CSV table of C-alpha atoms in Angstrom, one decimal:
chain,number,residue,atom,x,y,z
A,1332,MET,CA,186.5,-127.8,154.9
A,1333,SER,CA,186.3,-130.0,151.8
A,1334,CYS,CA,189.0,-130.0,149.1
A,1335,GLY,CA,186.8,-128.8,146.2
A,1336,ARG,CA,185.5,-125.6,147.9
A,1337,THR,CA,187.2,-122.2,148.1
A,1338,SER,CA,186.6,-120.1,151.2
A,1339,PRO,CA,184.6,-116.8,150.8
A,1340,ALA,CA,187.4,-114.9,152.4
A,1341,LEU,CA,189.9,-116.1,149.7
A,1342,LEU,CA,187.4,-115.2,146.9
A,1343,LEU,CA,186.9,-111.8,148.4
A,1344,LEU,CA,190.7,-111.3,148.6
A,1345,ALA,CA,191.2,-112.4,145.0
A,1346,LEU,CA,188.4,-110.1,143.8
A,1347,THR,CA,189.8,-107.1,145.7
A,1348,ALA,CA,193.3,-107.8,144.2
A,1349,VAL,CA,191.8,-107.9,140.7
A,1350,CYS,CA,189.9,-104.6,141.3
A,1351,LEU,CA,193.0,-102.9,142.6
A,1352,LEU,CA,195.0,-104.0,139.5
A,1353,LEU,CA,192.3,-102.7,137.2
A,1354,VAL,CA,192.1,-99.4,138.9
A,1355,ALA,CA,195.9,-99.0,138.7
A,1356,ALA,CA,195.8,-99.9,135.0
A,1357,VAL,CA,193.2,-97.3,134.1
A,1358,ARG,CA,194.9,-94.0,133.7
A,1359,ALA,CA,193.0,-90.7,133.4
A,1360,GLU,CA,193.6,-89.6,129.8
A,1361,PRO,CA,191.6,-88.4,126.8
A,1362,VAL,CA,191.0,-90.8,124.0
A,1363,LEU,CA,189.6,-89.3,120.8
A,1364,ILE,CA,187.8,-91.2,118.0
A,1365,ALA,CA,186.8,-89.3,114.8
A,1366,ARG,CA,184.4,-90.2,112.0
A,1367,LYS,CA,184.3,-88.4,108.6
A,1368,GLY,CA,181.7,-88.8,106.0
A,1369,LEU,CA,179.5,-87.3,103.3
A,1370,LEU,CA,175.9,-86.3,104.3
A,1371,ASN,CA,174.7,-86.6,100.7
A,1372,THR,CA,174.0,-90.0,99.2
A,1373,GLN,CA,175.8,-89.0,95.9
A,1374,ALA,CA,178.4,-86.5,94.9
A,1375,VAL,CA,177.2,-84.6,91.7
A,1376,LYS,CA,179.2,-82.1,89.7
A,1377,ASP,CA,178.3,-78.5,90.5
A,1378,ARG,CA,176.0,-79.5,93.3
A,1379,ASP,CA,176.8,-78.9,97.0
A,1380,VAL,CA,178.0,-81.8,99.2
A,1381,ALA,CA,178.0,-81.6,103.0
A,1382,VAL,CA,181.0,-83.1,104.8
A,1383,SER,CA,180.6,-84.0,108.4
A,1384,ILE,CA,183.3,-84.8,111.0
A,1385,ASP,CA,182.3,-86.1,114.4
A,1386,ILE,CA,184.9,-86.2,117.2
A,1387,PHE,CA,184.2,-88.3,120.3
A,1388,ASN,CA,186.2,-88.3,123.6
A,1389,VAL,CA,185.8,-91.8,125.0
A,1390,GLY,CA,188.6,-91.3,127.5
A,1391,THR,CA,188.5,-90.4,131.2
A,1392,SER,CA,189.7,-86.8,131.1
A,1393,ALA,CA,189.3,-83.7,128.9
A,1394,ALA,CA,191.2,-83.1,125.7
A,1395,HIS,CA,192.5,-79.6,125.5
A,1396,ASN,CA,193.4,-77.4,122.4
A,1397,VAL,CA,191.6,-79.7,120.0
A,1398,LYS,CA,192.4,-78.9,116.4
A,1399,LEU,CA,190.9,-80.3,113.2
A,1400,GLN,CA,192.6,-80.2,109.8
A,1401,ASP,CA,190.8,-81.6,106.7
A,1402,GLY,CA,192.7,-80.2,103.8
A,1403,SER,CA,192.6,-83.4,101.8
A,1404,TRP,CA,189.8,-82.0,99.6
A,1405,PHE,CA,192.3,-79.5,98.2
A,1406,GLU,CA,195.5,-81.6,97.9
A,1407,PRO,CA,197.3,-82.2,94.6
A,1408,THR,CA,195.6,-85.6,94.1
A,1409,THR,CA,192.2,-83.8,94.2
A,1410,ALA,CA,193.3,-80.4,93.1
A,1411,GLY,CA,190.6,-78.5,91.2
A,1412,ALA,CA,188.0,-81.2,91.9
A,1413,PHE,CA,186.4,-79.4,94.8
A,1414,GLU,CA,185.8,-75.8,95.9
A,1415,LEU,CA,184.8,-74.7,99.4
A,1416,VAL,CA,181.3,-73.3,99.4
A,1417,ASN,CA,180.4,-72.8,103.1
A,1418,GLY,CA,182.3,-73.3,106.4
A,1419,LEU,CA,185.9,-74.2,107.0
A,1420,ALA,CA,187.8,-77.4,106.5
A,1421,SER,CA,189.7,-76.7,109.7
A,1422,ALA,CA,188.5,-75.8,113.2
A,1423,ALA,CA,189.7,-75.5,116.8
A,1424,TRP,CA,188.1,-75.9,120.2
A,1425,SER,CA,189.6,-75.1,123.6
A,1426,SER,CA,188.6,-78.4,125.1
A,1427,LEU,CA,186.5,-81.6,124.7
A,1428,PRO,CA,185.3,-83.1,128.0
A,1429,ALA,CA,185.4,-86.8,128.8
A,1430,GLY,CA,182.3,-88.4,127.3
A,1431,GLY,CA,181.7,-85.4,125.0
A,1432,ASN,CA,181.5,-85.0,121.3
A,1433,ILE,CA,181.9,-82.3,118.6
A,1434,SER,CA,180.4,-82.2,115.1
A,1435,HIS,CA,181.9,-80.1,112.4
A,1436,THR,CA,180.3,-79.6,109.0
A,1437,PHE,CA,181.3,-77.7,105.9
A,1438,VAL,CA,180.1,-77.6,102.3
A,1439,ILE,CA,182.1,-78.3,99.2
A,1440,ARG,CA,181.2,-78.4,95.5
A,1441,PRO,CA,182.7,-80.9,93.1
A,1442,THR,CA,183.8,-79.1,89.9
A,1443,GLU,CA,184.8,-82.1,87.9
A,1444,VAL,CA,183.3,-85.5,87.0
A,1445,ALA,CA,185.6,-88.2,88.4
A,1446,VAL,CA,185.8,-91.9,89.2
A,1447,ASN,CA,187.4,-93.2,92.3
A,1448,VAL,CA,188.1,-90.0,94.1
A,1449,ASP,CA,190.3,-90.9,97.1
A,1450,VAL,CA,190.0,-88.4,100.0
A,1451,ARG,CA,192.3,-89.0,103.0
A,1452,PRO,CA,191.2,-89.0,106.7
A,1453,ALA,CA,191.1,-85.7,108.7
A,1454,LEU,CA,193.8,-85.1,111.2
A,1455,ILE,CA,192.9,-84.2,114.8
A,1456,THR,CA,195.5,-83.0,117.3
A,1457,PHE,CA,194.9,-82.3,121.0
A,1458,PHE,CA,196.9,-81.7,124.2
A,1459,ASP,CA,196.7,-84.4,126.9
A,1460,ALA,CA,197.1,-82.4,130.2
A,1461,GLU,CA,197.5,-85.6,132.3
A,1462,ASN,CA,200.5,-86.8,130.4
A,1463,LYS,CA,201.6,-83.3,129.3
A,1464,GLU,CA,201.9,-84.2,125.6
A,1465,THR,CA,200.3,-83.3,122.2
A,1466,LYS,CA,198.7,-86.3,120.5
A,1467,SER,CA,197.2,-86.9,117.1
A,1468,VAL,CA,194.5,-89.1,115.7
A,1469,TYR,CA,193.0,-89.6,112.2
A,1470,SER,CA,189.4,-89.9,111.3
A,1471,THR,CA,188.0,-93.1,109.8
A,1472,GLU,CA,189.7,-94.5,106.7
A,1473,SER,CA,190.0,-92.8,103.3
A,1474,MET,CA,186.8,-92.3,101.4
A,1475,LEU,CA,186.6,-93.6,97.9
A,1476,PHE,CA,183.6,-92.3,95.8
A,1477,GLU,CA,182.5,-91.2,92.4
A,1478,ILE,CA,181.5,-87.7,91.2
A,1479,TYR,CA,178.6,-88.1,88.8
A,1480,PRO,CA,177.5,-85.6,86.0
A,1481,PHE,CA,174.2,-84.0,86.7
A,1482,SER,CA,172.7,-85.4,83.5
A,1483,THR,CA,173.1,-89.0,84.8
A,1484,ILE,CA,171.3,-88.1,88.1
A,1485,ALA,CA,168.6,-86.2,86.2
A,1486,ILE,CA,167.8,-89.2,84.1
A,1487,GLY,CA,167.4,-91.4,87.1
A,1488,THR,CA,165.1,-88.9,88.9
A,1489,SER,CA,162.9,-87.8,85.9
A,1490,VAL,CA,159.3,-88.8,85.6
A,1491,ASN,CA,159.0,-91.9,83.4
A,1492,TYR,CA,155.6,-91.6,81.6
A,1493,VAL,CA,156.0,-94.9,79.7
A,1494,GLU,CA,156.4,-96.9,82.9
A,1495,TRP,CA,153.4,-95.1,84.5
A,1496,ALA,CA,151.2,-95.7,81.5
A,1497,THR,CA,152.1,-99.4,81.5
A,1498,PHE,CA,151.3,-99.6,85.2
A,1499,VAL,CA,147.9,-97.9,84.8
A,1500,GLY,CA,147.1,-100.2,81.8
A,1501,ILE,CA,148.0,-103.4,83.7
A,1502,ALA,CA,146.1,-102.2,86.8
A,1503,ALA,CA,143.0,-101.4,84.7
A,1504,ALA,CA,143.2,-104.8,82.9
A,1505,THR,CA,143.2,-106.7,86.1
A,1506,THR,CA,140.7,-104.6,88.0
A,1507,LEU,CA,138.1,-103.7,85.3
A,1508,PRO,CA,136.7,-107.3,84.8
A,1509,ALA,CA,136.1,-107.7,88.5
A,1510,VAL,CA,134.3,-104.3,88.7
A,1511,LEU,CA,132.1,-105.2,85.7
A,1512,LEU,CA,131.2,-108.6,87.1
A,1513,TRP,CA,130.3,-107.0,90.5
A,1514,SER,CA,128.2,-104.3,88.8
A,1515,SER,CA,126.3,-106.8,86.7
A,1516,SER,CA,125.6,-109.0,89.7
A,1517,ALA,CA,124.5,-106.1,91.8
A,1518,SER,CA,122.1,-104.8,89.1
A,1519,ARG,CA,120.5,-108.3,88.7
A,1520,ALA,CA,120.1,-108.6,92.4
A,1521,VAL,CA,118.3,-105.2,92.6
A,1522,SER,CA,116.0,-106.2,89.6
A,1523,SER,CA,115.0,-109.5,91.2
A,1524,LEU,CA,114.2,-107.7,94.5
A,1525,ASN,CA,112.1,-105.2,92.7
A,1526,LYS,CA,110.1,-107.9,90.8
A,1527,LYS,CA,109.5,-109.8,94.1
A,1528,GLN,CA,108.2,-106.6,95.8
A,1529,LYS,CA,105.6,-106.0,93.0
């Protein structure tokens, strides 16, 4: 046996030891990750905004007694800025299996125009049956956004006749000479063909 080579039996033994250590290190427990966001591209005063919270169990066992609380829309820092239109800002599920996910959506309506509205993450609590303890996680970081007045959004989405008229004028100015030149050439070609045939 040469000095630079390792025997296959020794490699197999080392690989087995590493695998056993990894298996021992991995415990069966639920691990929840949550994402919170607005489904609308912009928040507009007196217009409905859909809030979506997705909860994923990336652990190896089921999470039980899963509870979602997202009352940050109605806290003193945002008091009066939102009203609940449809759905609930809290929810509960009996369990979330390993590899599973849950989506919860509710609709709110901004009642004020505001700049830099800061909404905190949602709180998710669940029971870990493997470790016999209640755990909590928060959704993604705080959301910071602006609530626009409807008049600002209406201006941006209205039909702009001046821009369209300018576009049509420029398109006609560049296209019309080419069409007239082709038409003139085509009529001369037809005339010369008719003269030759006579």
